[in-house]
Amino acid sequence: MTRAIVGMAALIVTVLLVQTTVLPVLLRPGFVPDLAAVLAVLVALERGTRAGLWTVAAAGLATDLLTDLAPLGAGVAVGAAVVVGVGLLRPYLGDHSDTAVVPIAGLGAAAAFLLAAIGRLILATDGAVAPSVVAAGALATGLLGAVAAVPLLALLRRALGPEPDGRPAGAAA
């Protein structure tokens, strides 16, 4: 249990550092995927909605504290909505193989982008943004989120170790 907590804390710190320092330099502003939401979706798929919500609470709050782009709590709200959506769909997703998990994480990143854009529109923190720009941003962040999900999934499974019932991490139920 302690190993999993330390591993998740290290993974969250790594994700936040990459998201706030490396990706803004490499990618166009506005097209940086929410890696905290991607990580929370992966945790929700691997260990359940409750674990995903704990992850999004920690990572989303830290993201909100590190950036000044949105009001405090917006990252948690967006991530929680995405994780709850994934949690509701989880029983219908069938196996949790890597080929199923990675596209779902990409869709989670796109949904997080769209929810954040809607929140910024409602709170009027941005000027008017064309729907085509929002659609392009959602598509780009969804694709980048799916690409980022591949190494994140491997790191997550290593950090969490075996499932509580003794099955290897990621094994189908």
Coordinates of C-alpha atoms in Angstrom, one line a residue, residues 6 22 36 80 102 109 119 130 144 153 166:
V6 CA 4.7 6.8 -3.0
V22 CA 8.1 20.6 -21.1
A36 CA -3.5 14.9 -15.0
A80 CA -13.7 14.6 -11.8
V102 CA -5.3 4.1 -24.7
A109 CA -8.2 14.2 -22.7
G119 CA -15.9 26.5 -18.3
A130 CA -14.0 30.2 -32.8
L144 CA -1.7 13.8 -27.8
L153 CA 0.0 3.3 -18.5
G166 CA -3.3 -10.6 -6.5

